[in-house]
mmCIF file of C-alpha atoms in Angstrom:
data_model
loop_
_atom_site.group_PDB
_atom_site.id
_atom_site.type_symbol
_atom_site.label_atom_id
_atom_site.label_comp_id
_atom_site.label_asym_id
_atom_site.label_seq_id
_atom_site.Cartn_x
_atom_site.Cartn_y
_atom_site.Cartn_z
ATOM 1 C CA UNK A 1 65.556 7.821 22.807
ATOM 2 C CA UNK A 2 65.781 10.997 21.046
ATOM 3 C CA UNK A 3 65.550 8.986 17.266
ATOM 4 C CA UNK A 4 62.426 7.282 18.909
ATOM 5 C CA UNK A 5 61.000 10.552 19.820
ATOM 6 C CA UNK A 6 61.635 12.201 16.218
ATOM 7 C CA UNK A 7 60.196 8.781 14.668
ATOM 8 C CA UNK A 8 56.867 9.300 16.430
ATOM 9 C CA UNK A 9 57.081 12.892 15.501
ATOM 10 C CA UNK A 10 57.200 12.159 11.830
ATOM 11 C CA UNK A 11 55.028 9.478 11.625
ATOM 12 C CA UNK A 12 52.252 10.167 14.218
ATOM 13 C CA UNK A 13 51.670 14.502 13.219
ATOM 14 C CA UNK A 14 50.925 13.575 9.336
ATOM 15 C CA UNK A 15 48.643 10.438 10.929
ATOM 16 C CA UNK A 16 46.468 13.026 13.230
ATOM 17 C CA UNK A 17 46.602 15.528 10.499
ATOM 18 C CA UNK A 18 45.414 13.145 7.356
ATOM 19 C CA UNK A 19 42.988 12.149 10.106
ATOM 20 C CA UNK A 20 41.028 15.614 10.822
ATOM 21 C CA UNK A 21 41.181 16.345 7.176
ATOM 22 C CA UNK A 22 39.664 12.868 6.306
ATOM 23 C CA UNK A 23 36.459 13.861 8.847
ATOM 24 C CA UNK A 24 36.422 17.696 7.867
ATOM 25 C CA UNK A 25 35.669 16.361 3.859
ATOM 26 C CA UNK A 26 32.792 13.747 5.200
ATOM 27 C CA UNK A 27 31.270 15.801 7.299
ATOM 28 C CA UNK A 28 31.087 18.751 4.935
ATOM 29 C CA UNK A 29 30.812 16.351 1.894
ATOM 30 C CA UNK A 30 27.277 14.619 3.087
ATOM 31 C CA UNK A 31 25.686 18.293 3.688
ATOM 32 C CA UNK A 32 25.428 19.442 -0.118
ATOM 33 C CA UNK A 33 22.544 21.666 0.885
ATOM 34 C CA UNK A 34 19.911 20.047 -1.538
ATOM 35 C CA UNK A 35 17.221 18.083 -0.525
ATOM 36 C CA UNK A 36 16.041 14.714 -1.323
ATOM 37 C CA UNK A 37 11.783 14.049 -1.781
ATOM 38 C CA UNK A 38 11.544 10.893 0.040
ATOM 39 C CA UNK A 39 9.996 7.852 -2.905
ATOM 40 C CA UNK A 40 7.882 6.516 -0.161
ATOM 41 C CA UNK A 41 4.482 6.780 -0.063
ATOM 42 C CA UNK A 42 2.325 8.596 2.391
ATOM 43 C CA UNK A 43 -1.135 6.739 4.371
ATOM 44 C CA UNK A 44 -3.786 8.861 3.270
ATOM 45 C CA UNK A 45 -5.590 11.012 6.369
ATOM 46 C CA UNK A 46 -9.010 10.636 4.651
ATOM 47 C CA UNK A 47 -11.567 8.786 6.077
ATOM 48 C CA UNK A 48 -11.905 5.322 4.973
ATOM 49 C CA UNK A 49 -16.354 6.228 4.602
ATOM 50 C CA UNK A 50 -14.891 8.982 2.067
ATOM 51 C CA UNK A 51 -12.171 7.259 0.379
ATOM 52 C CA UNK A 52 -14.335 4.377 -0.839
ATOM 53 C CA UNK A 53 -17.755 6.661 -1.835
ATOM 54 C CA UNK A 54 -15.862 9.618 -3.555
ATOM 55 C CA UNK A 55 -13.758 7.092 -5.627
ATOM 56 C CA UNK A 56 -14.551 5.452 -8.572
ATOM 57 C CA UNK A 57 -11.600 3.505 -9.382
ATOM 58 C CA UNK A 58 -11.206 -0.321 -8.770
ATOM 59 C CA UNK A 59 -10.394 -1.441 -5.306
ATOM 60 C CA UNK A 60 -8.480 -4.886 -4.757
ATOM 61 C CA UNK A 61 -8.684 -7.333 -2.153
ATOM 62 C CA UNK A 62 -5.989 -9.460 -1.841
ATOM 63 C CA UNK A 63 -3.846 -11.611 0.064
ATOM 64 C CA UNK A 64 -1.069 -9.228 0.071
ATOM 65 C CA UNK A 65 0.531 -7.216 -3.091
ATOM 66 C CA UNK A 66 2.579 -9.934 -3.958
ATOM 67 C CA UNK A 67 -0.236 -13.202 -3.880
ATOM 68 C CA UNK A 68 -0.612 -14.812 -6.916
ATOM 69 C CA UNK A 69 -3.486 -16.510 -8.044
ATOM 70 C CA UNK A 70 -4.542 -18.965 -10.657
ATOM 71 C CA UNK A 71 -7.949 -17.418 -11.097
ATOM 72 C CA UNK A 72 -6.816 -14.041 -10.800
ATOM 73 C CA UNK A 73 -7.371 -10.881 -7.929
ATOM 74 C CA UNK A 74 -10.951 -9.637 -6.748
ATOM 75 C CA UNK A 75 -11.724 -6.108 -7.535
ATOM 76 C CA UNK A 76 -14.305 -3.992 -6.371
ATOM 77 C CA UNK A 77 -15.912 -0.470 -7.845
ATOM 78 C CA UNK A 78 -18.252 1.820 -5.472
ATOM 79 C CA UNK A 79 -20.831 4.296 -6.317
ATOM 80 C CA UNK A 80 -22.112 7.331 -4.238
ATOM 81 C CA UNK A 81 -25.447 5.727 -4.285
ATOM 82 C CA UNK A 82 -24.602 2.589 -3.126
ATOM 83 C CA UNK A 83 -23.877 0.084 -5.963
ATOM 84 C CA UNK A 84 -21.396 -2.172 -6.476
ATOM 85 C CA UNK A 85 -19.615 -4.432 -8.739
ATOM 86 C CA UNK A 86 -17.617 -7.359 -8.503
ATOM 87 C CA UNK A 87 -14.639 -7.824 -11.208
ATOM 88 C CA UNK A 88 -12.089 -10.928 -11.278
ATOM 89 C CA UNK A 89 -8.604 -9.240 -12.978
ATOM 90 C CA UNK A 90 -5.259 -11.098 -13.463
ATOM 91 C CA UNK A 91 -3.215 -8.095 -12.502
ATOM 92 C CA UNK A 92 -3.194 -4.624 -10.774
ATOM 93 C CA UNK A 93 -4.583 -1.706 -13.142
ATOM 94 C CA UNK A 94 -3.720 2.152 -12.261
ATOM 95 C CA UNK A 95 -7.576 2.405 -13.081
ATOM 96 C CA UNK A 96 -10.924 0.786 -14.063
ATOM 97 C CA UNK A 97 -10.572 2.984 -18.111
ATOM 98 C CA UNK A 98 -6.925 1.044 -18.033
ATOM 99 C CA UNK A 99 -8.416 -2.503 -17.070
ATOM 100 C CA UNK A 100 -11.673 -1.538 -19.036
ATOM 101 C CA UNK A 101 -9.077 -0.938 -22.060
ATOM 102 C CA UNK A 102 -6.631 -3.681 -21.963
ATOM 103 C CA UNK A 103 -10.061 -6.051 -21.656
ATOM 104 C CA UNK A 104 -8.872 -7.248 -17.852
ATOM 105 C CA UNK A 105 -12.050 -7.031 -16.331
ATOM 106 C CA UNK A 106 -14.582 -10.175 -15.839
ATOM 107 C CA UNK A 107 -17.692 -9.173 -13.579
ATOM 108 C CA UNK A 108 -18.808 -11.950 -11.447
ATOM 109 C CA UNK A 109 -21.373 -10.458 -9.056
ATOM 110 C CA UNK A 110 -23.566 -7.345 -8.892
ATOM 111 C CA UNK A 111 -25.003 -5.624 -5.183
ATOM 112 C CA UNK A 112 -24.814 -2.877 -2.671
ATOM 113 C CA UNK A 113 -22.968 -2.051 0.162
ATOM 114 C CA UNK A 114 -22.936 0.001 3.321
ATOM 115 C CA UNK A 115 -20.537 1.500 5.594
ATOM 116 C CA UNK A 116 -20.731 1.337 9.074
ATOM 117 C CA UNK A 117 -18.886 1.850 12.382
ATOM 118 C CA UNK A 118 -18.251 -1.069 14.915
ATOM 119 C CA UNK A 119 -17.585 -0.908 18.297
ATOM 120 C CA UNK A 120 -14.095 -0.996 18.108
ATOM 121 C CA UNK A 121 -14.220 2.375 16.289
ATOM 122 C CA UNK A 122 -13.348 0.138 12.825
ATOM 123 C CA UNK A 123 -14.637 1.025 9.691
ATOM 124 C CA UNK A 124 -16.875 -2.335 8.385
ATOM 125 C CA UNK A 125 -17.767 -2.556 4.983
ATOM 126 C CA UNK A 126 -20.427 -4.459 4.053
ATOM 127 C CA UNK A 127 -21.298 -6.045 0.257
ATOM 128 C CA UNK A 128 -24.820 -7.746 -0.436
ATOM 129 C CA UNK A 129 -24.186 -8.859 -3.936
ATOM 130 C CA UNK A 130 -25.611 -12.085 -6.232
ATOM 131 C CA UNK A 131 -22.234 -13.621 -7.553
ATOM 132 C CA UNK A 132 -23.483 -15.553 -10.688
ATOM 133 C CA UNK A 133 -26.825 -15.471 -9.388
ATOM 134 C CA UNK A 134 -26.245 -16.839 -5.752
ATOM 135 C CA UNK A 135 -26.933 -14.589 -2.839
ATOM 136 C CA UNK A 136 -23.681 -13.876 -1.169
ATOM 137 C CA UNK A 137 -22.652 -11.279 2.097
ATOM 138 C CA UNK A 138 -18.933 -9.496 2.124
ATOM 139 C CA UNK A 139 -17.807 -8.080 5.003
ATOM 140 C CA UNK A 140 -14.721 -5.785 5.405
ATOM 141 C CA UNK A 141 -13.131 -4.942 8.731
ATOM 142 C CA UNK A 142 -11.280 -2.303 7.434
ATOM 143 C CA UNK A 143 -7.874 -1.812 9.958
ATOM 144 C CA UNK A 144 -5.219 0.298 9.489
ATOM 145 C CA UNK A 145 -4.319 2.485 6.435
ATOM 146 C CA UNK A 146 -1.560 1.748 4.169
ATOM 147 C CA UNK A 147 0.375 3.012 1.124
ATOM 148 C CA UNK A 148 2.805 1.052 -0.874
ATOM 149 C CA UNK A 149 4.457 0.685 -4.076
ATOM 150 C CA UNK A 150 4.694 -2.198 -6.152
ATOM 151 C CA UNK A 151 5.885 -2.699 -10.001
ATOM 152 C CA UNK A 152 5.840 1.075 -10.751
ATOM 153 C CA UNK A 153 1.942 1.393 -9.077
ATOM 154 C CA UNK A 154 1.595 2.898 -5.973
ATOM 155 C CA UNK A 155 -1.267 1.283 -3.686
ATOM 156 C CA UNK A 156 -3.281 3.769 -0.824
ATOM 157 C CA UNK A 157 -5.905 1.239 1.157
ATOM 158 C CA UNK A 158 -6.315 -0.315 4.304
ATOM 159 C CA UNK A 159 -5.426 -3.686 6.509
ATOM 160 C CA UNK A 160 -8.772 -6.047 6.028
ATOM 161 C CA UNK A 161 -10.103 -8.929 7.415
ATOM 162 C CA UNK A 162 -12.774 -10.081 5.022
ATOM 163 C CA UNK A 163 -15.472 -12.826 6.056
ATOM 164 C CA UNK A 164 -17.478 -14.581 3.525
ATOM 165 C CA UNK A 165 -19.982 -17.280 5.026
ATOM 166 C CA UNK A 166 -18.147 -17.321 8.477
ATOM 167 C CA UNK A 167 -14.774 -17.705 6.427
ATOM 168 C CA UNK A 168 -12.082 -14.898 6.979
ATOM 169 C CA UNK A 169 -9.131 -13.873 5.282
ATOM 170 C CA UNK A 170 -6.898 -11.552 6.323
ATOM 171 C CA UNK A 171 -5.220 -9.259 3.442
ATOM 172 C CA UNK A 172 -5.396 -5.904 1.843
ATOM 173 C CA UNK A 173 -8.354 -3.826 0.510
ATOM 174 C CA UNK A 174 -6.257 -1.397 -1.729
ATOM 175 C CA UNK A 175 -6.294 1.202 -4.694
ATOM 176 C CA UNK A 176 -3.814 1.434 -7.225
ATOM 177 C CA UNK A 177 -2.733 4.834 -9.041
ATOM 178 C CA UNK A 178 0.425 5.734 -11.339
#
């Protein structure tokens, strides 16, 4: 009995002790004191009205990030006043001087849009544009904001459901940056 009792002893004290030492080093280990900035982006708080009239970058409407497409992503610029341009691009640009320098941009329709307020409190976007030379109306239902990254770009938009001649889609209206 007593050999059993000394066997424990030896065996089980270095055991509990190798134990608290193992958990004192992780806990302590995991707390270096520094702080890591998180890679994810952040859904902008700005109004949707505000983030398409104050920006003059390219906005895309897709699928989602990841659709591809034979003949290529829609694109969109706003002006203050109004305007608007249609573009067809093969792939995302951090901005309309990029695509406008790499040659990526083909307009297909010229118009003018307007932003208004439905009565489910969602922002509707709505594009009166001649798309090579036939009257056509866009409308955005502009949903929820997003922000995402995808191959090194990182997107800021909003959930869409876009109807064109009683057809709708639902996908992303979003703008890319570096």
């Amino acid at each position: 009995m007593k050999r059993m009792k000394k066997l424990y002893l030896m065996i089980g004290l270095p055991l509990v002790c190798l134990c608290l030492l193992l958990a004192g080093c992780a806990k302590t280990g995991t707390d270096s004191g520094t702080t890591i900035k998180s890679s994810v982006p952040r859904v902008s708080k700005v109004s949707a009205r505000k983030q398409i009239r104050n920006n003059g970058g390219l906005w895309y409407f897709a699928k989602d990030l990841k659709c591809k497409s034979n003949s290529g992503i829609e694109a969109f610029t706003f002006t203050k006043n109004g305007k608007v341009t249609a573009y067809n691009v093969k792939k995302y640009y951090a901005s309309y001087a990029a695509a406008k320098k790499a040659k990526g941009l083909s307009s297909f329709g010229k118009g003018t849009y307007k932003l208004t307020t439905n009565k489910q409190k969602q922002t509707v976007l709505t594009l009166k544009m001649k798309l090579s030379g036939i009257p056509a109306t866009y409308s955005f239902k502009l949903k929820k904001g997003l922000a995402k990254k995808y191959k090194g770009l990182t997107f800021h938009g909003f959930n869409a459901a876009r109807t064109v001649d009683s057809d709708t889609v639902n996908g992303i209206l979003v703008q890319a940056k570096k």
